Coordinates of C-alpha atoms in Angstrom, one line a residue:
X46 CA -11.6 -12.6 14.8
X47 CA -13.2 -16.0 15.2
X48 CA -15.5 -16.3 18.2
X49 CA -13.7 -18.1 21.1
X50 CA -15.4 -21.2 22.5
X51 CA -17.2 -22.1 19.2
X52 CA -16.6 -25.8 18.4
X53 CA -16.4 -26.8 14.7
X54 CA -16.2 -30.2 13.0
X55 CA -12.7 -31.2 12.0
X56 CA -13.4 -30.2 8.4
X57 CA -14.8 -26.8 9.3
X58 CA -11.9 -26.2 11.7
X59 CA -9.5 -26.9 8.9
X60 CA -11.1 -24.1 6.9
X61 CA -11.2 -21.8 9.9
X62 CA -7.5 -22.4 10.4
X63 CA -6.8 -21.6 6.7
X64 CA -8.8 -18.5 7.1
X65 CA -6.7 -17.4 10.0
X66 CA -3.6 -18.0 8.0
X67 CA -5.0 -16.0 5.1
X68 CA -5.7 -13.0 7.4
X69 CA -2.1 -13.2 8.8
X70 CA -0.7 -13.4 5.3
X71 CA -2.5 -10.2 4.0
X72 CA -1.7 -8.0 7.0
X73 CA 1.1 -6.3 5.1
X74 CA -0.7 -5.9 1.8
X75 CA -2.1 -2.4 1.9
X76 CA -3.3 -1.4 -1.6
X77 CA -4.4 2.2 -1.3
X78 CA -1.7 3.3 1.1
X79 CA 1.0 1.9 -1.2
X80 CA -0.3 3.8 -4.2
X81 CA -1.3 7.0 -2.4
X82 CA 0.2 10.4 -3.1
X83 CA 1.4 12.7 -0.3
X84 CA -1.1 15.5 0.5
X85 CA 1.7 18.1 0.5
X86 CA 2.5 17.3 -3.2
X87 CA -1.2 17.5 -4.1
X88 CA -1.5 21.0 -2.5
X89 CA 1.5 22.3 -4.4
X90 CA 0.4 20.9 -7.7
X91 CA -3.3 22.0 -7.3
X92 CA -2.1 25.6 -6.7
X93 CA 0.1 25.5 -9.8
X94 CA -2.6 23.9 -12.0
X95 CA -5.2 26.5 -10.9
X96 CA -2.8 29.1 -12.3
X97 CA -2.4 27.2 -15.6
X98 CA 1.1 26.0 -14.7
X99 CA 1.0 22.4 -15.9
X100 CA 3.7 19.8 -15.4
X101 CA 3.6 16.1 -14.5
X102 CA 3.8 15.5 -10.8
X103 CA 7.0 13.8 -9.5
X104 CA 5.6 11.0 -7.4
X105 CA 7.9 8.5 -5.6
X106 CA 6.6 5.2 -4.2
X107 CA 8.1 2.8 -1.7
X108 CA 8.1 -0.6 -3.4
X109 CA 7.2 -3.4 -0.9
X110 CA 8.7 -6.9 -0.9
X111 CA 5.7 -9.2 -0.6
X112 CA 7.3 -12.4 -1.8
X113 CA 6.7 -14.2 1.6
X114 CA 3.1 -13.2 1.5
X115 CA 2.6 -14.4 -2.1
X116 CA 4.2 -17.8 -1.2
X117 CA 1.9 -18.2 1.8
X118 CA -1.2 -17.2 -0.2
X119 CA -0.3 -19.7 -2.9
X120 CA 0.1 -22.4 -0.3
X121 CA -3.4 -21.6 1.1
X122 CA -4.8 -21.9 -2.4
X123 CA -3.3 -25.3 -2.8
X124 CA -4.5 -26.6 0.6
X125 CA -8.0 -25.1 0.5
X126 CA -9.0 -26.6 -2.9
X127 CA -12.2 -26.1 -4.8
X128 CA -14.1 -29.3 -3.5
X129 CA -16.3 -27.3 -1.1
X130 CA -17.8 -23.8 -1.3
X131 CA -15.7 -22.8 1.7
X132 CA -12.5 -24.0 0.0
X133 CA -13.6 -22.1 -3.2
X134 CA -14.1 -18.9 -1.1
X135 CA -10.7 -19.2 0.4
X136 CA -9.0 -20.0 -3.0
X137 CA -10.7 -17.1 -4.7
X138 CA -9.8 -14.7 -1.9
X139 CA -6.2 -15.9 -1.6
X140 CA -5.7 -15.6 -5.3
X141 CA -7.0 -12.0 -5.4
X142 CA -4.7 -11.0 -2.6
X143 CA -1.8 -12.7 -4.4
X144 CA -2.6 -10.7 -7.6
X145 CA -2.8 -7.5 -5.5
X146 CA 0.6 -8.3 -4.0
X147 CA 2.1 -8.7 -7.5
X148 CA 0.5 -5.4 -8.5
X149 CA 2.0 -3.5 -5.5
X150 CA 5.5 -5.0 -6.1
X151 CA 5.3 -3.3 -9.5
X152 CA 4.2 0.1 -8.1
X153 CA 5.5 3.1 -10.1
X154 CA 5.6 1.1 -13.4
X155 CA 3.1 0.3 -16.1
X156 CA 3.2 -3.3 -14.8
X157 CA 0.5 -2.2 -12.3
X158 CA -2.1 -1.8 -15.1
X159 CA -2.6 -5.5 -16.0
X160 CA -3.2 -6.9 -12.5
X161 CA -5.4 -3.9 -11.6
X162 CA -7.6 -4.7 -14.6
X163 CA -7.7 -8.4 -13.5
X164 CA -8.9 -7.2 -10.1
X165 CA -11.2 -4.3 -11.1
X166 CA -12.0 -4.8 -14.8
X167 CA -11.7 -2.7 -17.9
X168 CA -14.0 0.1 -18.9
X169 CA -14.9 -1.7 -22.1
X170 CA -16.0 -4.9 -20.3
X171 CA -19.6 -6.0 -20.9
X172 CA -22.0 -5.5 -18.0
X173 CA -23.3 -8.9 -16.9
X174 CA -26.6 -9.7 -18.5
X175 CA -26.2 -6.9 -21.1
X176 CA -24.7 -6.2 -24.5
X177 CA -23.7 -2.8 -23.2
X178 CA -20.3 -2.1 -21.7
X179 CA -19.3 -0.2 -18.5
X180 CA -18.1 2.5 -20.9
X181 CA -21.5 2.7 -22.6
X182 CA -23.1 3.2 -19.2
X183 CA -20.6 5.9 -18.2
X184 CA -21.3 7.8 -21.4
X185 CA -25.0 7.5 -20.8
X186 CA -24.9 9.0 -17.3
X187 CA -22.6 11.8 -18.3
X188 CA -24.8 12.8 -21.2
X189 CA -28.0 12.6 -19.1
X190 CA -26.4 14.8 -16.4
X191 CA -25.3 17.3 -19.0
X192 CA -28.8 17.4 -20.5
X193 CA -30.4 18.0 -17.1
X194 CA -27.9 20.7 -16.2
X195 CA -28.2 22.4 -12.9
X196 CA -31.9 22.9 -12.9
X197 CA -32.5 19.9 -10.6
X198 CA -29.9 20.9 -8.0
X199 CA -31.7 22.0 -4.8
X200 CA -30.5 25.0 -3.0
X201 CA -29.7 23.1 0.2
X202 CA -27.3 20.8 -1.8
X203 CA -25.0 23.8 -2.1
X204 CA -24.7 24.4 1.7
X205 CA -21.1 23.8 2.7
X206 CA -20.2 21.8 5.9
X207 CA -16.7 21.8 7.3
X208 CA -14.9 18.5 7.9
X209 CA -15.0 19.2 11.7
X210 CA -18.7 19.8 11.7
X211 CA -19.4 16.8 9.6
X212 CA -17.2 14.7 11.9
X213 CA -19.3 15.7 14.9
X214 CA -22.6 15.2 13.1
X215 CA -21.7 11.7 11.8
X216 CA -20.3 10.6 15.2
X217 CA -23.6 11.5 16.9
X218 CA -25.6 9.7 14.2
X219 CA -23.6 6.5 14.2
X220 CA -23.5 6.3 18.0
X221 CA -27.3 6.4 18.0
X222 CA -27.6 3.8 15.2
X223 CA -25.2 1.2 16.7
X224 CA -26.3 2.0 20.3
X225 CA -22.7 2.5 21.4
X226 CA -19.5 4.4 20.1
X227 CA -18.3 1.6 17.8
X228 CA -17.0 3.8 15.0
X229 CA -14.8 6.9 15.4
X230 CA -14.9 9.6 12.8
X231 CA -11.7 11.5 12.2
X232 CA -10.4 14.3 10.1
X233 CA -7.3 13.4 8.2
X234 CA -5.4 16.1 6.3
X235 CA -3.3 13.5 4.4
X236 CA -6.3 11.6 3.0
X237 CA -6.5 11.6 -0.8
X238 CA -10.1 10.5 -1.2
X239 CA -12.9 12.7 0.2
X240 CA -13.6 10.0 2.8
X241 CA -12.6 6.4 3.6
X242 CA -14.1 3.8 5.9
X243 CA -12.8 0.9 7.9
X244 CA -14.6 -1.3 10.5
X245 CA -14.1 1.1 13.4
X246 CA -12.9 4.3 11.8
X247 CA -14.2 6.8 9.1
X248 CA -11.8 9.4 7.9
X249 CA -12.7 12.7 6.3
X250 CA -10.3 14.7 4.2
X251 CA -9.2 17.8 6.1
X252 CA -9.6 21.2 4.6
X253 CA -12.6 20.0 2.5
X254 CA -16.1 21.5 2.5
X255 CA -18.9 19.0 2.3
X256 CA -22.5 19.4 1.0
X257 CA -25.6 18.1 2.5
X258 CA -25.6 15.4 -0.3
X259 CA -22.1 14.5 0.8
X260 CA -23.3 14.0 4.3
X261 CA -26.1 11.7 3.2
X262 CA -23.9 9.9 0.8
X263 CA -21.1 9.3 3.4
X264 CA -23.6 7.9 5.9
X265 CA -25.3 5.6 3.4
X266 CA -22.1 4.5 1.5
X267 CA -19.2 4.6 4.0
X268 CA -20.8 4.1 7.3
X269 CA -23.8 2.0 6.8
X270 CA -22.3 -0.3 4.1
X271 CA -18.5 -0.3 4.4
X272 CA -18.2 0.0 8.1
X273 CA -21.4 -2.0 8.8
X274 CA -20.4 -5.0 6.7
X275 CA -16.9 -4.9 8.3
X276 CA -18.4 -5.0 11.8
X277 CA -20.7 -7.9 10.8
X278 CA -17.8 -9.7 9.3
X279 CA -15.6 -9.3 12.3
X280 CA -18.3 -11.1 14.4
X281 CA -18.3 -14.2 12.2
X282 CA -17.6 -17.4 14.1
X283 CA -16.0 -19.3 11.2
X284 CA -14.6 -16.9 8.5
X285 CA -12.9 -13.9 10.2
X286 CA -11.7 -12.7 6.7
X287 CA -15.3 -11.6 6.1
X288 CA -14.4 -8.6 8.1
X289 CA -11.8 -7.4 5.6
X290 CA -12.4 -6.3 2.0
X291 CA -10.4 -8.6 -0.3
X292 CA -9.7 -7.3 -3.8
X293 CA -12.1 -9.8 -5.3
X294 CA -15.1 -8.4 -3.5
X295 CA -14.4 -4.8 -4.2
X296 CA -16.9 -4.5 -7.1
X297 CA -19.7 -6.0 -5.0
X298 CA -18.9 -3.9 -2.0
X299 CA -18.6 -0.6 -3.9
X300 CA -21.6 -1.5 -6.0
X301 CA -23.6 -2.3 -2.8
X302 CA -22.5 1.0 -1.3
X303 CA -23.6 3.0 -4.3
X304 CA -26.9 1.0 -4.4
X305 CA -27.4 2.0 -0.8
X306 CA -27.1 5.6 -1.8
X307 CA -29.7 5.0 -4.5
X308 CA -32.1 3.2 -2.1
X309 CA -31.8 5.8 0.7
X310 CA -32.2 8.8 -1.6
X311 CA -28.6 9.8 -1.0
X312 CA -27.4 10.0 -4.6
X313 CA -28.0 12.6 -7.3
X314 CA -27.2 12.8 -11.0
X315 CA -24.0 14.8 -10.3
X316 CA -22.7 11.9 -8.2
X317 CA -23.4 9.4 -11.0
X318 CA -21.7 11.8 -13.4
X319 CA -18.5 11.9 -11.2
X320 CA -18.4 8.1 -11.0
X321 CA -18.9 7.9 -14.8
X322 CA -16.3 10.5 -15.6
X323 CA -13.7 8.5 -13.8
X324 CA -14.4 5.5 -16.0
X325 CA -14.1 7.6 -19.1
X326 CA -10.8 8.9 -17.7
X327 CA -9.4 5.4 -17.1
X328 CA -10.2 4.6 -20.7
X329 CA -8.4 7.8 -21.8
X330 CA -5.3 7.0 -19.8
X331 CA -5.2 3.4 -21.1
X332 CA -5.5 4.9 -24.6
X333 CA -2.5 7.1 -24.0
X334 CA -3.6 10.3 -22.3
X335 CA -1.2 11.6 -19.8
X336 CA -2.0 13.1 -16.3
X337 CA -2.3 16.7 -17.6
X338 CA -4.7 15.7 -20.4
X339 CA -6.9 13.7 -17.9
X340 CA -6.8 16.7 -15.5
X341 CA -8.0 19.0 -18.3
X342 CA -10.7 16.5 -19.2
X343 CA -12.1 16.7 -15.7
X344 CA -11.8 20.5 -15.6
X345 CA -13.6 20.8 -18.9
X346 CA -16.4 18.7 -17.5
X347 CA -17.0 21.4 -14.8
X348 CA -14.9 20.2 -11.9
X349 CA -12.9 22.6 -9.8
X350 CA -9.0 22.6 -10.0
X351 CA -8.8 20.6 -6.7
X352 CA -11.5 18.1 -7.7
X353 CA -10.0 17.7 -11.2
X354 CA -6.6 17.0 -9.7
X355 CA -7.9 14.5 -7.2
X356 CA -10.0 12.8 -9.9
X357 CA -7.0 12.5 -12.2
X358 CA -4.8 11.3 -9.3
X359 CA -7.2 8.4 -8.7
X360 CA -6.7 7.2 -12.3
X361 CA -2.9 7.4 -12.1
X362 CA -2.3 6.0 -8.6
X363 CA 0.8 3.8 -8.7
X364 CA 1.4 4.1 -12.4
X365 CA 3.5 6.3 -14.7
X366 CA 1.9 9.7 -15.5
X367 CA 2.9 9.8 -19.2
X368 CA -0.1 7.8 -20.5
X369 CA -0.9 4.2 -21.5
X370 CA -1.3 3.0 -17.9
X371 CA -4.0 3.3 -15.2
X372 CA -5.1 2.1 -11.8
X373 CA -8.5 0.6 -12.6
X374 CA -10.2 0.5 -9.2
X375 CA -12.7 3.3 -10.1
X376 CA -14.0 1.1 -12.8
X377 CA -16.0 -1.0 -10.3
X378 CA -18.4 1.7 -9.0
X379 CA -20.8 1.8 -11.9
X380 CA -20.5 -1.8 -13.0
X381 CA -20.8 -2.9 -9.4
X382 CA -24.0 -0.7 -9.0
X383 CA -25.6 -2.2 -12.1
X384 CA -24.7 -5.8 -11.1
X385 CA -25.9 -5.4 -7.5
X386 CA -29.1 -3.8 -8.7
X387 CA -29.7 -6.7 -11.0
X388 CA -29.0 -9.1 -8.2
X389 CA -31.5 -7.4 -5.9
X390 CA -34.2 -7.6 -8.6
X391 CA -33.4 -11.3 -9.2
X392 CA -33.5 -12.2 -5.5
X393 CA -36.9 -10.4 -5.2
X394 CA -38.2 -12.3 -8.2
X395 CA -37.0 -15.6 -6.6
X396 CA -38.5 -14.6 -3.2
X397 CA -35.0 -14.8 -1.6
X398 CA -34.9 -11.8 0.7
X399 CA -32.6 -14.0 2.9
X400 CA -29.9 -13.7 0.3
X401 CA -30.2 -9.9 0.3
X402 CA -29.9 -9.8 4.1
X403 CA -26.9 -12.2 4.0
X404 CA -25.1 -9.8 1.6
X405 CA -24.5 -7.7 4.7
X406 CA -23.0 -10.5 6.8
X407 CA -19.5 -9.5 5.9
X408 CA -17.3 -8.5 2.9
X409 CA -18.9 -10.9 0.4
X410 CA -19.1 -11.1 -3.4
X411 CA -22.4 -11.8 -5.0
X412 CA -21.2 -15.3 -5.9
X413 CA -20.4 -16.0 -2.3
X414 CA -23.9 -15.2 -1.1
X415 CA -25.2 -17.9 -3.4
X416 CA -22.4 -20.5 -3.0
X417 CA -22.2 -20.2 0.8
X418 CA -26.0 -20.6 1.3
X419 CA -25.6 -24.1 3.0
X420 CA -23.3 -22.5 5.6
X421 CA -25.7 -19.7 6.2
X422 CA -28.5 -22.2 6.6
X423 CA -26.4 -24.3 9.1
X424 CA -25.4 -21.3 11.1
X425 CA -21.7 -21.7 10.5
X426 CA -21.9 -18.3 8.8
X427 CA -23.9 -16.0 11.0
X428 CA -26.6 -13.6 9.7
X429 CA -25.8 -9.9 9.9
X430 CA -26.2 -8.3 13.3
X431 CA -26.8 -4.9 11.7
X432 CA -28.7 -3.9 8.5
X433 CA -28.9 -0.4 7.0
X434 CA -32.2 1.3 7.6
X435 CA -33.4 0.8 4.0
X436 CA -32.9 -2.9 4.3
X437 CA -34.8 -3.2 7.6
X438 CA -38.0 -2.3 5.8
X439 CA -38.4 -5.2 3.4
X440 CA -41.8 -4.0 2.1
X441 CA -40.4 -0.6 1.1
X442 CA -37.4 -2.2 -0.6
X443 CA -39.6 -4.7 -2.4
X444 CA -41.9 -1.9 -3.6
X445 CA -39.0 0.0 -5.2
X446 CA -37.6 -3.1 -6.8
X447 CA -41.0 -4.4 -8.0
X448 CA -41.7 -1.1 -9.6
X449 CA -38.3 -1.2 -11.5
X450 CA -39.0 -4.8 -12.6
X451 CA -42.3 -3.7 -14.2
X452 CA -41.0 -0.5 -15.6
X453 CA -38.2 -2.3 -17.4
X454 CA -40.8 -4.1 -19.5
X455 CA -42.2 -0.8 -20.9
X456 CA -40.9 -0.1 -24.4
X457 CA -39.5 3.5 -24.3
X458 CA -40.2 4.0 -28.1
X459 CA -43.9 3.4 -27.6
X460 CA -43.9 5.8 -24.6
X461 CA -42.3 8.5 -26.7
X462 CA -44.8 8.0 -29.5
X463 CA -47.7 8.2 -27.1
X464 CA -46.3 11.4 -25.5
X465 CA -46.0 13.0 -29.0
X466 CA -49.5 12.1 -30.0
X467 CA -50.9 13.6 -26.7
X468 CA -49.0 16.8 -27.4
X469 CA -50.5 17.4 -30.8

């Protein structure tokens, strides 16, 4: 919420008031809970699929009426205008929530597909700054993972940790990091994803075993990006909406979270393969594959029956299971990672470490970090109170990015020719 006692100019106060209205308007727009499947259905279907008994799940959704929310969001767009970066931020944010509301009102039909693509992109979209598509990148990481095989998997990665043990471990680690118990870690047997994070709560899927890599990934991704940016955003004096992930910032937030895994050594090639397989599966579903076909695709790629079911379920959330439709959210993880990585390299080249730190001040898109710079400079938007450990050591981060900047200039064909000549 906005900090009490902070005095703004009349113009800034107008934007602060519009921001409060925006937060009120979106309280009832709950994207993932609306398209979620009940855990009891999943358990039954996974058991059947594991036995080779395939049928399309019968999923029922509650269709919300969000007409009042859509009307209010449209009014906020009109009143905010694009004349100022703050107005632009509010307009873009309100518009994305309005599109999300339209998507949720179509839940259970193929009409979910088009707005989800507007919000999260399509697998065939070009990666900014490249002629390659998100689909090309996904195929590359899957092929690379298959070539490497299991030889690079360390023994300790296979150690299984129960959800209860991981809950206790993460609770201790986060209390120590934040200096007080700001974030509760809970086990949720109804959770579809393996984990989910809010500002003050992280949920782990009950009945699931986690690896040591899972632990590092959850800490870097969920806790020290998703929860951390939410807490920083909640403390903002002007824009309280920076404490909540709007649909338009999903790609940046998920890309930043996966980038955090990369920078903190919490990601492995198997994780990149899982992210990439979901993008290939979205493309399959859009091209006509049904739920069973997508499940078999994941299974043939080496996933267990439970993981294959959960992965296919992510693709078909909120849409018919007969093919030709998809929920596109998982498209953002890889494209977001690549875009965030490019942004970090650009900011380093421009000597703008301040922009990289400001990215953690709340739930921001990359565009916002640049356009809202005058308000960061004036103090109307506060710098982040917390930064993840890898961002607190600027020289280490700069070293990694500087190395990647130089390595990108090396022509791989010449390297291969040199290696061949040395081997003769």
